[in-house]
Amino acid sequence: MPRPLPTYLVLALAFSWSLTQAAPARAAEPVEVEISGVEGDALENVRQALALPHGLVREGKVDRLWLERFSRQAPEKARVALQPYGYYRARVTAAVQGGGKEKSVLAVMVEPGEPVRVAEVEVRLEGSGSKEKALAHLVTSFPVRRGEVLSQPDYERGKGALQSQAQTLGYLDASFSHHEIRISPDLATARVLLTMETGARYRFDGVRIEGAPDYPQVFLKRFVAFKEGDPFSYAKLGETQLNFANSERFRQVVVTPQREEAKGQKVPVLIRLTAAPRRTLRPGVGYGTDTGGRFSVRYRDLNLAHEGNDLDLSIYVAERLQGFAGRYTMPDETDHRSSSAIQLNLQQEDVSTYQSRLASLELDRTFGLGRGELATVYVKFQEEFYTVGTADSRSRLVLPGFRFSKERFNDMIRPTIGYRLSFDVRGAHPYFGSDVGLAQFIGNGSVLVPLPWRLTFHARGNVGYSVLTDPFADLPPSIRFFAGGDQSVRGYAYQSLGPKDSSGKVVGGKHLLVGSMEVERALYKNWGVSLFHDIGNAFNDYARMDLHQGAGIGAHYYTPVGGLNLYFAKPLNDSRLFRIHFTVGFEF
């Protein structure tokens, strides 16, 4: 029976982690401030108020007269620092202890006394935005509440939230006409009185786009995230800038609301663009354990016919994969994420389980839905010559289908939180010109969850399911499912897992099930180490699944162009010691 993940791998990770926790030893300071009698945020505020002034300690020696003078000032500094947290009746004493050859200690003793409690909270909205639900919710959930200890930081936080939300909703003139905290003479209770005058709601006026004269205005306005008459929003301005920047067509994007030119609460917007070169030719060299060494050349024209059309051509040559890919994309006139495209793919693949020569032509229509959501309707015409196991064959398929994806990550280079979901439903039938009849579902999911101590949990899953009306042997390898490799079950060679024929050669399966769990510990600024466990396989019958497992340790180095990931994986269903996997970029 396969042994579990070797203990030395766990110890190696724990040791690497422990190294990061050790900080260089620092020389002991000759003066220490000790504060007693208070805790929490109030303690931290007092500690900051009593930070030793620069120059009190020079070359390891304490200016004793200065320290004594500072100790006489300390009680008042501490009392002031306690007031924002409701302690207006605090008693504070301070004294210098030690000195000479011993370390000096400034001992500060605090008797906070009874805190001031809130007797009344009155937060009001006035003006045309007084009925806004989002603002009303902030009023009812104002962080300062009756009966609680007065906290001025909470008060300022509540004010800031109201002001920010008003700005977000387009009330650019919102201000506080009345804002005060009244402390009772006996320093026991407080009244919080706050009134915000929202003013009139501003809206977007027209948009003027300057620069990039080679692109038509109708194309450029696709990237604008708002329409004339929409409520003014800084978030929409930021989204607009991001849309332009992500198009890869512009070196610089500056979006400026011209509030000084606003008329009748309508704000015009000026967008200044600096175009990037429309044509690029980029060679590339790389290596992946799935494909071997690889070389590629990519040509791209981002403004074909001066309509913003995108022509993307690539030639790639790798040890096990060679081919040509060309895509011509015609953007939608209204949505920057929607487009129509035609794609040609010529590919030759030679791996341990099969050899394939494939030519395909795909027509698709993509629609931008919600944030990070894309839906694509397509039809693919494909012809493939292949050898799987000991059988040589040829296949012609007409595959209509539907793809959907939704993703949200906090960072595309080194994400720590987010998710991605996608699925593809496709089918073929002899009535439409295919050699075989089938329906197929492919689903993929990935989630990242941040954990304490700079840990990140990454889980992913892949599932495939096929319904056939013809013999499985008639399916080409591009439609069959295989497992194993960098982004499947690590510890096994690329596409090396799946059902076998009578001669013992892997021929792939009708279904797929793969899962992975990985915990990564960030090290320093750009490094990380991880432990992972993968499980899965391709198969023809759910009742007879033979799931293979792999586990191991990974090392990661993150660069501005993506992560470099090195994995040492032990196949738990195999007698081999381990397999090395190397990938570039974050694996969704």
Coordinates of C-alpha atoms in Angstrom, one line a residue:
M1 CA 0.0 0.0 0.0
P2 CA 1.4 3.4 -0.9
R3 CA 2.9 5.3 2.0
P4 CA 1.6 8.8 2.9
L5 CA 3.6 11.9 2.3
P6 CA 7.1 11.5 3.7
T7 CA 7.6 13.1 7.1
Y8 CA 10.8 14.8 5.9
L9 CA 8.8 16.9 3.4
V10 CA 6.6 18.2 6.3
L11 CA 9.8 18.9 8.3
A12 CA 11.4 20.7 5.4
L13 CA 8.4 23.1 5.1
A14 CA 8.3 23.6 8.9
F15 CA 12.0 24.4 8.9
S16 CA 11.7 26.9 6.1
W17 CA 8.8 28.5 7.8
S18 CA 10.7 28.7 11.1
L19 CA 13.6 30.4 9.4
T20 CA 11.4 33.3 8.3
Q21 CA 10.2 33.9 11.8
A22 CA 13.7 34.5 13.2
A23 CA 14.6 38.2 13.1
P24 CA 18.1 39.5 13.5
A25 CA 19.0 40.2 17.1
R26 CA 18.8 43.9 18.0
A27 CA 20.8 45.6 20.6
A28 CA 18.8 46.4 23.7
E29 CA 17.6 50.0 24.0
P30 CA 19.0 51.8 27.0
V31 CA 15.6 53.3 27.8
E32 CA 12.3 51.4 28.0
V33 CA 8.8 52.8 28.5
E34 CA 6.6 50.5 30.6
I35 CA 2.8 51.4 30.7
S36 CA 0.4 49.7 33.1
G37 CA -3.3 50.0 33.9
V38 CA -4.7 50.2 30.3
E39 CA -4.9 47.9 27.4
G40 CA -6.1 47.5 23.8
D41 CA -6.3 50.4 21.4
A42 CA -6.0 52.9 24.2
L43 CA -2.7 51.4 25.3
E44 CA -1.4 51.6 21.8
N45 CA -2.4 55.2 21.5
V46 CA -0.6 56.0 24.8
R47 CA 2.5 54.1 23.6
Q48 CA 2.6 56.2 20.5
A49 CA 2.2 59.4 22.5
L50 CA 5.1 58.4 24.7
A51 CA 7.5 57.5 21.9
L52 CA 10.9 58.7 22.9
P53 CA 11.9 61.9 21.1
H54 CA 14.7 61.7 18.6
G55 CA 18.0 62.6 20.2
L56 CA 17.2 61.5 23.7
V57 CA 19.5 58.6 23.2
R58 CA 22.7 59.2 21.3
E59 CA 25.4 56.6 20.6
G60 CA 23.8 54.4 23.2
K61 CA 23.9 57.0 26.0
V62 CA 20.8 58.6 27.6
D63 CA 20.5 62.3 28.1
R64 CA 19.4 62.1 31.8
L65 CA 18.1 65.7 32.1
W66 CA 16.1 65.3 29.0
L67 CA 14.6 62.0 30.2
E68 CA 13.6 63.6 33.5
R69 CA 11.9 66.5 31.7
F70 CA 10.1 64.0 29.4
S71 CA 8.9 62.0 32.4
R72 CA 7.3 65.2 33.8
Q73 CA 5.5 65.7 30.5
A74 CA 4.4 62.1 30.2
P75 CA 1.3 62.2 32.4
E76 CA -0.3 64.9 30.4
K77 CA 0.6 63.3 27.1
A78 CA -1.0 60.0 28.3
R79 CA -4.1 61.7 29.6
V80 CA -4.7 63.4 26.2
A81 CA -4.0 60.1 24.4
L82 CA -6.7 58.3 26.5
Q83 CA -9.4 60.9 25.8
P84 CA -10.3 59.6 22.2
Y85 CA -11.2 56.3 23.9
G86 CA -13.6 57.9 26.4
Y87 CA -11.2 58.2 29.4
Y88 CA -11.5 61.8 30.5
R89 CA -11.0 61.2 34.2
A90 CA -7.7 59.3 34.1
R91 CA -5.0 59.6 36.7
V92 CA -1.5 59.1 35.4
T93 CA 1.9 59.1 37.2
A94 CA 5.3 58.6 35.7
A95 CA 8.8 58.0 37.2
V96 CA 12.2 57.2 35.9
Q97 CA 13.7 54.0 37.4
G98 CA 17.2 52.7 37.1
G99 CA 19.9 54.5 35.3
G100 CA 23.7 54.6 35.5
K101 CA 25.0 51.2 34.3
E102 CA 21.5 49.8 34.4
K103 CA 18.8 50.3 31.8
S104 CA 16.6 53.3 32.5
V105 CA 12.9 52.6 32.7
L106 CA 10.2 55.2 32.3
A107 CA 7.3 53.6 34.4
V108 CA 3.9 55.1 33.5
M109 CA 1.0 54.0 35.8
V110 CA -2.5 54.7 34.5
E111 CA -5.7 54.7 36.5
P112 CA -8.2 55.2 33.7
G113 CA -11.3 55.8 35.9
E114 CA -14.8 55.4 34.6
P115 CA -15.1 56.1 30.9
V116 CA -17.5 58.5 29.3
R117 CA -20.5 56.8 27.9
V118 CA -22.7 57.9 25.1
A119 CA -26.1 59.2 26.3
E120 CA -27.5 60.3 22.9
V121 CA -26.6 59.8 19.3
E122 CA -28.3 62.0 16.7
V123 CA -27.2 61.5 13.1
R124 CA -29.3 63.3 10.4
L125 CA -29.3 63.6 6.7
E126 CA -30.5 66.7 4.9
G127 CA -30.7 67.7 1.2
S128 CA -31.7 65.9 -1.9
G129 CA -29.9 62.7 -0.9
S130 CA -31.6 62.3 2.4
K131 CA -33.7 59.4 1.1
E132 CA -30.9 57.4 -0.3
K133 CA -31.0 53.9 1.1
A134 CA -27.3 53.4 1.2
L135 CA -26.8 56.6 3.3
A136 CA -29.8 55.7 5.5
H137 CA -28.2 52.4 6.2
L138 CA -25.0 54.1 7.3
V139 CA -27.0 56.3 9.6
T140 CA -28.8 53.4 11.3
S141 CA -25.5 51.4 11.6
F142 CA -23.4 54.4 12.8
P143 CA -20.6 52.9 14.8
V144 CA -21.1 55.1 17.9
R145 CA -24.1 53.8 19.8
R146 CA -26.0 54.9 22.9
G147 CA -24.9 53.3 26.1
E148 CA -21.4 52.4 24.8
V149 CA -18.1 53.9 25.8
L150 CA -17.3 57.0 23.7
S151 CA -14.8 56.2 20.9
Q152 CA -13.7 59.1 18.8
P153 CA -11.9 56.9 16.2
D154 CA -15.3 55.1 15.7
Y155 CA -17.0 58.5 15.3
E156 CA -14.4 59.6 12.7
R157 CA -14.8 56.3 10.9
G158 CA -18.6 56.7 10.7
K159 CA -18.2 60.3 9.4
G160 CA -15.7 59.1 6.8
A161 CA -18.1 56.3 5.6
L162 CA -21.0 58.7 5.2
Q163 CA -18.8 61.2 3.2
S164 CA -17.3 58.5 1.0
Q165 CA -20.7 56.9 0.3
A166 CA -22.2 60.3 -0.6
Q167 CA -19.3 61.0 -3.0
T168 CA -19.8 57.5 -4.5
L169 CA -23.5 58.3 -5.1
G170 CA -22.6 61.5 -6.9
Y171 CA -23.3 64.0 -4.1
L172 CA -20.0 65.9 -4.6
D173 CA -20.9 68.8 -2.4
A174 CA -21.8 66.7 0.7
S175 CA -20.5 68.2 3.9
F176 CA -21.3 68.2 7.6
S177 CA -23.2 71.4 8.6
H178 CA -23.2 70.3 12.2
H179 CA -20.7 68.0 13.9
E180 CA -19.9 67.9 17.6
I181 CA -19.4 65.7 20.6
R182 CA -20.7 67.4 23.8
I183 CA -19.1 66.1 27.0
S184 CA -21.1 66.6 30.2
P185 CA -19.5 68.8 32.9
D186 CA -19.1 65.8 35.2
L187 CA -17.2 64.0 32.4
A188 CA -19.6 61.0 32.7
T189 CA -21.8 61.2 29.5
A190 CA -21.6 62.5 26.0
R191 CA -24.0 63.6 23.2
V192 CA -23.1 63.0 19.6
L193 CA -24.7 65.4 17.2
L194 CA -24.0 65.0 13.4
T195 CA -25.8 66.5 10.4
M196 CA -24.8 65.9 6.8
E197 CA -26.1 68.2 4.1
T198 CA -25.8 66.1 0.9
G199 CA -26.4 68.9 -1.6
A200 CA -27.5 68.2 -5.2
R201 CA -26.6 65.0 -7.0
Y202 CA -24.1 65.4 -9.8
R203 CA -24.3 63.4 -13.0
F204 CA -22.0 62.6 -15.9
D205 CA -22.0 65.0 -18.9
G206 CA -20.4 64.2 -22.2
V207 CA -17.0 62.5 -22.6
R208 CA -14.1 63.9 -24.7
I209 CA -11.4 61.5 -25.7
E210 CA -8.1 62.9 -26.9
G211 CA -5.1 61.1 -28.3
A212 CA -5.0 57.8 -30.2
P213 CA -6.4 59.3 -33.4
D214 CA -6.0 56.0 -35.4
Y215 CA -8.8 54.5 -33.4
P216 CA -12.4 55.5 -34.2
Q217 CA -14.4 57.2 -31.5
V218 CA -17.1 54.6 -31.5
F219 CA -14.5 52.0 -30.7
L220 CA -12.9 54.1 -27.9
K221 CA -16.2 54.8 -26.2
R222 CA -16.7 51.1 -25.7
F223 CA -14.3 51.3 -22.8
V224 CA -16.2 54.1 -21.0
A225 CA -18.0 52.5 -18.0
F226 CA -20.7 55.2 -17.7
K227 CA -23.3 56.9 -19.9
E228 CA -24.3 60.6 -20.1
G229 CA -26.8 61.3 -17.4
D230 CA -25.6 58.5 -15.1
P231 CA -25.0 59.5 -11.4
F232 CA -21.4 60.7 -11.1
S233 CA -19.1 58.1 -9.5
Y234 CA -15.4 58.0 -8.9
A235 CA -15.6 54.2 -9.0
K236 CA -16.9 54.4 -12.6
L237 CA -14.0 56.7 -13.5
G238 CA -11.6 54.1 -12.1
E239 CA -13.3 51.3 -14.0
T240 CA -13.1 53.3 -17.2
Q241 CA -9.3 53.8 -16.7
L242 CA -8.9 50.1 -16.0
N243 CA -10.8 49.2 -19.1
F244 CA -8.6 51.2 -21.3
A245 CA -5.4 50.0 -19.6
N246 CA -6.4 46.3 -19.9
S247 CA -7.0 46.6 -23.6
E248 CA -3.1 46.6 -24.2
R249 CA -3.6 49.4 -26.8
F250 CA -2.5 52.4 -24.7
R251 CA 0.7 53.3 -22.9
Q252 CA -0.9 55.9 -20.8
V253 CA -4.5 56.6 -19.8
V254 CA -5.5 59.7 -17.8
V255 CA -9.2 60.1 -16.9
T256 CA -10.0 63.5 -15.5
P257 CA -13.5 64.8 -14.3
Q258 CA -13.7 68.5 -15.1
R259 CA -15.7 69.6 -12.1
E260 CA -14.7 73.2 -12.6
E261 CA -16.6 73.1 -15.9
A262 CA -19.7 71.5 -14.4
K263 CA -23.0 73.2 -15.4
G264 CA -26.3 72.3 -13.7
Q265 CA -24.6 69.5 -11.6
K266 CA -23.3 67.8 -14.8
V267 CA -19.6 67.0 -14.9
P268 CA -17.8 66.5 -18.2
V269 CA -15.0 64.0 -18.4
L270 CA -11.8 64.3 -20.3
I271 CA -9.8 61.1 -21.3
R272 CA -6.3 61.6 -22.6
L273 CA -4.7 58.5 -24.3
T274 CA -1.2 57.7 -25.5
A275 CA -1.4 54.9 -28.0
A276 CA 1.0 51.9 -27.8
P277 CA 2.4 50.5 -31.0
R278 CA -0.4 48.7 -32.9
R279 CA 1.9 46.0 -34.3
T280 CA 4.2 43.8 -32.2
L281 CA 6.4 40.9 -33.0
R282 CA 7.5 38.9 -29.9
P283 CA 9.7 35.8 -29.8
G284 CA 9.5 33.6 -26.7
V285 CA 11.6 30.9 -25.1
G286 CA 10.5 28.7 -22.2
Y287 CA 10.3 25.3 -20.7
G288 CA 7.5 23.2 -19.1
T289 CA 7.6 19.6 -18.0
D290 CA 4.4 18.9 -19.9
T291 CA 5.7 20.2 -23.3
G292 CA 9.5 20.3 -22.9
G293 CA 11.6 23.1 -24.2
R294 CA 9.6 25.5 -26.4
F295 CA 10.1 28.4 -28.8
S296 CA 7.4 30.7 -30.1
V297 CA 6.9 33.8 -32.3
R298 CA 3.8 35.9 -31.9
Y299 CA 2.6 38.7 -34.2
R300 CA -0.2 41.0 -33.2
D301 CA -2.0 43.9 -34.9
L302 CA -4.4 45.6 -32.5
N303 CA -6.0 48.0 -35.0
L304 CA -6.4 46.2 -38.2
A305 CA -8.4 48.2 -40.8
H306 CA -8.4 51.1 -38.3
E307 CA -11.5 49.6 -36.7
G308 CA -9.9 48.2 -33.5
N309 CA -9.9 44.7 -34.9
D310 CA -7.4 42.4 -33.4
L311 CA -5.2 40.0 -35.5
D312 CA -3.2 37.5 -33.3
L313 CA -0.9 35.0 -35.0
S314 CA 1.4 32.5 -33.2
I315 CA 3.8 29.8 -34.3
Y316 CA 5.1 27.6 -31.5
V317 CA 7.6 24.7 -31.5
A318 CA 8.0 22.5 -28.4
E319 CA 9.5 19.1 -27.9
R320 CA 6.1 17.4 -27.8
L321 CA 3.8 20.1 -29.3
Q322 CA 4.1 22.1 -32.5
G323 CA 1.6 24.3 -34.2
F324 CA 0.1 27.5 -35.6
A325 CA -2.7 29.5 -34.0
G326 CA -4.4 32.5 -35.7
R327 CA -7.3 34.5 -34.3
Y328 CA -9.1 37.5 -35.8
T329 CA -11.4 39.4 -33.4
M330 CA -14.0 42.0 -34.3
P331 CA -15.1 44.0 -31.2
D332 CA -18.6 44.8 -30.4
E333 CA -19.6 48.5 -30.8
T334 CA -21.1 48.9 -27.4
D335 CA -19.3 46.6 -24.9
H336 CA -15.5 46.3 -24.7
R337 CA -15.8 42.7 -23.6
S338 CA -18.1 41.5 -26.3
S339 CA -16.8 40.4 -29.7
S340 CA -17.0 38.1 -32.7
A341 CA -14.0 36.0 -33.7
I342 CA -12.7 33.4 -36.1
Q343 CA -9.9 31.1 -35.1
L344 CA -7.7 28.7 -37.0
N345 CA -5.6 26.1 -35.2
L346 CA -3.1 23.7 -36.7
Q347 CA -1.4 21.4 -34.2
Q348 CA 0.8 18.3 -33.9
E349 CA 1.2 16.6 -30.6
D350 CA 3.3 13.6 -29.7
V351 CA 3.1 12.4 -26.1
S352 CA 3.6 9.0 -24.5
T353 CA 0.0 8.0 -24.8
Y354 CA -1.0 9.2 -28.3
Q355 CA 0.1 11.1 -31.4
S356 CA -2.2 13.6 -33.1
R357 CA -2.4 16.0 -36.1
L358 CA -5.3 18.4 -35.9
A359 CA -6.8 21.2 -37.9
S360 CA -9.7 23.2 -36.6
L361 CA -11.7 26.3 -37.4
E362 CA -13.8 28.0 -34.8
L363 CA -16.4 30.8 -35.1
D364 CA -17.5 32.3 -31.8
R365 CA -19.5 35.1 -30.3
T366 CA -18.5 36.3 -26.9
F367 CA -20.8 38.4 -24.5
G368 CA -19.6 40.3 -21.5
L369 CA -22.1 39.7 -18.6
G370 CA -21.5 40.8 -15.0
R371 CA -18.1 41.6 -13.5
G372 CA -15.5 39.1 -14.6
E373 CA -18.2 37.1 -16.4
L374 CA -17.9 36.0 -20.1
A375 CA -20.2 33.8 -22.1
T376 CA -19.3 32.4 -25.6
V377 CA -21.5 30.6 -28.2
Y378 CA -19.3 28.8 -30.8
V379 CA -19.1 26.2 -33.4
K380 CA -15.9 24.3 -34.2
F381 CA -15.0 22.4 -37.4
Q382 CA -12.3 19.9 -36.7
E383 CA -10.4 17.2 -38.5
E384 CA -7.9 15.0 -36.7
F385 CA -5.5 12.2 -37.7
Y386 CA -4.3 10.2 -34.6
T387 CA -2.8 7.1 -33.1
V388 CA -4.0 6.0 -29.7
G389 CA -2.6 2.7 -28.3
T390 CA -2.1 0.5 -31.4
A391 CA -5.0 2.0 -33.5
D392 CA -4.6 4.6 -36.2
S393 CA -7.7 6.5 -37.2
R394 CA -9.1 9.8 -38.6
S395 CA -12.0 11.9 -37.2
R396 CA -14.2 14.7 -38.5
L397 CA -16.2 16.7 -36.0
V398 CA -18.6 19.6 -36.1
L399 CA -18.9 20.8 -32.5
P400 CA -21.4 23.5 -31.5
G401 CA -21.0 24.6 -27.9
F402 CA -21.4 27.1 -25.1
R403 CA -18.6 28.3 -22.7
F404 CA -19.0 30.4 -19.6
S405 CA -16.4 31.7 -17.1
K406 CA -16.4 33.9 -14.0
E407 CA -13.4 34.9 -12.1
R408 CA -12.3 37.4 -9.5
F409 CA -8.8 37.6 -8.0
N410 CA -7.1 40.4 -6.0
D411 CA -3.9 40.1 -8.1
M412 CA -3.2 38.3 -11.3
I413 CA 0.5 37.9 -10.6
R414 CA 0.4 36.7 -7.0
P415 CA -3.2 36.3 -5.9
T416 CA -4.1 35.5 -2.3
I417 CA -7.8 35.5 -2.5
G418 CA -10.3 34.9 -5.3
Y419 CA -11.9 32.2 -7.4
R420 CA -12.5 31.1 -11.0
L421 CA -15.4 28.9 -12.3
S422 CA -15.8 27.8 -15.9
F423 CA -17.7 25.2 -17.9
D424 CA -18.0 24.1 -21.5
V425 CA -21.0 22.2 -23.0
R426 CA -20.5 20.9 -26.5
G427 CA -21.9 18.2 -28.7
A428 CA -21.7 16.5 -32.2
H429 CA -24.0 14.4 -34.3
P430 CA -23.7 12.8 -37.8
Y431 CA -26.7 14.8 -38.9
F432 CA -24.5 17.9 -38.8
G433 CA -21.5 16.3 -40.5
S434 CA -19.6 14.6 -37.7
D435 CA -18.4 11.1 -37.7
V436 CA -19.7 10.4 -34.2
G437 CA -22.5 11.5 -31.9
L438 CA -21.7 12.8 -28.4
A439 CA -22.6 15.3 -25.7
Q440 CA -19.8 16.5 -23.4
F441 CA -19.5 18.6 -20.3
I442 CA -16.2 20.0 -19.0
G443 CA -16.1 22.0 -15.7
N444 CA -13.2 23.6 -13.9
G445 CA -13.1 25.4 -10.6
S446 CA -10.4 27.1 -8.5
V447 CA -10.5 29.0 -5.2
L448 CA -7.9 30.8 -3.1
V449 CA -8.5 31.5 0.6
P450 CA -6.1 33.5 2.8
L451 CA -5.2 32.0 6.2
P452 CA -3.3 33.4 9.2
W453 CA 0.5 33.4 9.3
R454 CA 0.9 34.4 5.6
L455 CA -0.6 31.1 4.5
T456 CA -2.9 30.7 1.4
F457 CA -5.1 27.7 0.8
H458 CA -5.6 26.8 -2.9
A459 CA -8.1 24.2 -4.1
R460 CA -9.0 23.3 -7.6
G461 CA -11.2 20.7 -9.3
N462 CA -11.7 19.4 -12.9
V463 CA -14.6 17.3 -14.1
G464 CA -15.5 15.9 -17.5
Y465 CA -18.5 13.8 -18.6
S466 CA -19.3 12.3 -22.0
V467 CA -22.4 10.7 -23.4
L468 CA -21.7 8.7 -26.6
T469 CA -23.9 7.3 -29.3
D470 CA -20.9 5.6 -31.1
P471 CA -18.0 3.4 -30.0
F472 CA -15.5 5.1 -27.8
A473 CA -12.7 4.0 -30.1
D474 CA -14.1 6.5 -32.7
L475 CA -13.3 9.5 -30.5
P476 CA -10.0 11.4 -31.3
P477 CA -7.6 12.1 -28.4
S478 CA -8.6 15.8 -28.4
I479 CA -12.1 14.8 -27.2
R480 CA -11.0 12.0 -24.8
F481 CA -9.9 12.7 -21.2
F482 CA -6.5 12.0 -19.8
A483 CA -5.0 12.8 -16.4
G484 CA -1.5 13.5 -15.1
G485 CA 0.9 16.4 -15.5
D486 CA 1.6 19.9 -14.2
Q487 CA -2.0 21.0 -13.9
S488 CA -3.6 17.7 -13.2
V489 CA -2.3 14.9 -10.9
R490 CA 1.3 15.9 -10.2
G491 CA 3.8 13.0 -9.7
Y492 CA 2.7 11.5 -13.0
A493 CA 3.8 12.3 -16.6
Y494 CA 1.6 14.5 -18.8
Q495 CA -1.5 12.7 -20.1
S496 CA -0.2 9.4 -18.7
L497 CA -3.3 8.4 -16.7
G498 CA -6.5 6.8 -18.0
P499 CA -8.1 3.6 -19.1
K500 CA -5.8 1.2 -21.0
D501 CA -6.3 -1.1 -24.0
S502 CA -5.6 -4.8 -24.1
S503 CA -1.9 -4.2 -24.7
G504 CA -1.6 -2.1 -21.6
K505 CA -1.3 1.3 -23.3
V506 CA -3.3 4.3 -22.0
V507 CA -6.0 5.3 -24.4
G508 CA -8.0 7.9 -22.4
G509 CA -11.5 7.8 -21.0
K510 CA -15.1 9.1 -21.3
H511 CA -15.0 10.9 -18.0
L512 CA -12.6 12.9 -15.8
L513 CA -12.4 13.7 -12.1
V514 CA -9.4 15.6 -10.6
G515 CA -9.0 17.4 -7.3
S516 CA -6.1 19.3 -5.7
M517 CA -5.4 20.9 -2.3
E518 CA -2.3 23.1 -1.7
V519 CA -1.2 25.2 1.2
E520 CA 1.4 27.9 0.5
R521 CA 3.5 29.8 3.0
A522 CA 4.8 33.2 1.8
L523 CA 8.5 33.8 2.4
Y524 CA 10.1 37.2 2.3
K525 CA 8.7 39.4 -0.5
N526 CA 8.8 37.2 -3.6
W527 CA 9.2 33.6 -2.4
G528 CA 6.9 30.9 -1.1
V529 CA 6.9 27.2 -0.3
S530 CA 3.9 24.8 -0.4
L531 CA 2.6 21.4 0.4
F532 CA 0.1 19.8 -2.0
H533 CA -2.0 16.7 -2.5
D534 CA -3.6 15.8 -5.9
I535 CA -6.0 13.0 -6.7
G536 CA -7.8 12.0 -9.9
N537 CA -7.9 10.0 -13.1
A538 CA -9.8 9.5 -16.4
F539 CA -12.2 6.6 -16.6
N540 CA -15.1 5.0 -18.5
D541 CA -17.3 3.9 -15.6
Y542 CA -17.9 5.7 -12.3
A543 CA -18.4 2.4 -10.6
R544 CA -14.8 1.4 -11.4
M545 CA -12.9 4.5 -10.8
D546 CA -9.2 4.1 -10.1
L547 CA -8.1 7.4 -8.6
H548 CA -4.3 8.0 -8.5
Q549 CA -2.7 10.3 -5.9
G550 CA 0.3 12.5 -5.9
A551 CA 1.8 14.6 -3.1
G552 CA 4.8 16.7 -2.4
I553 CA 6.4 20.1 -1.9
G554 CA 6.7 23.2 -4.1
A555 CA 8.9 26.2 -4.2
H556 CA 7.7 29.5 -5.8
Y557 CA 9.4 32.7 -6.9
Y558 CA 7.2 35.5 -8.1
T559 CA 8.3 38.0 -10.8
P560 CA 6.4 40.9 -12.5
V561 CA 5.6 38.5 -15.4
G562 CA 4.3 35.7 -13.3
G563 CA 5.4 33.0 -10.8
L564 CA 8.1 30.4 -11.3
N565 CA 6.9 27.2 -9.7
L566 CA 9.0 24.1 -9.0
Y567 CA 7.4 21.0 -7.6
F568 CA 8.8 17.7 -6.3
A569 CA 5.9 15.3 -6.4
K570 CA 5.7 11.7 -5.1
P571 CA 3.3 9.4 -7.0
L572 CA 1.5 7.5 -4.3
N573 CA 0.3 4.8 -6.6
D574 CA 3.7 4.2 -8.1
S575 CA 7.0 2.9 -6.9
R576 CA 9.0 5.8 -8.3
L577 CA 10.6 8.2 -5.8
F578 CA 9.4 11.5 -7.2
R579 CA 8.8 13.6 -10.3
I580 CA 9.8 17.2 -11.0
H581 CA 7.3 19.7 -12.4
F582 CA 8.1 23.2 -13.5
T583 CA 5.5 25.8 -14.5
V584 CA 5.4 29.6 -15.1
G585 CA 2.5 31.7 -14.0
F586 CA -0.4 31.3 -11.7
E587 CA -2.4 28.1 -12.3
F588 CA -6.2 28.9 -12.3

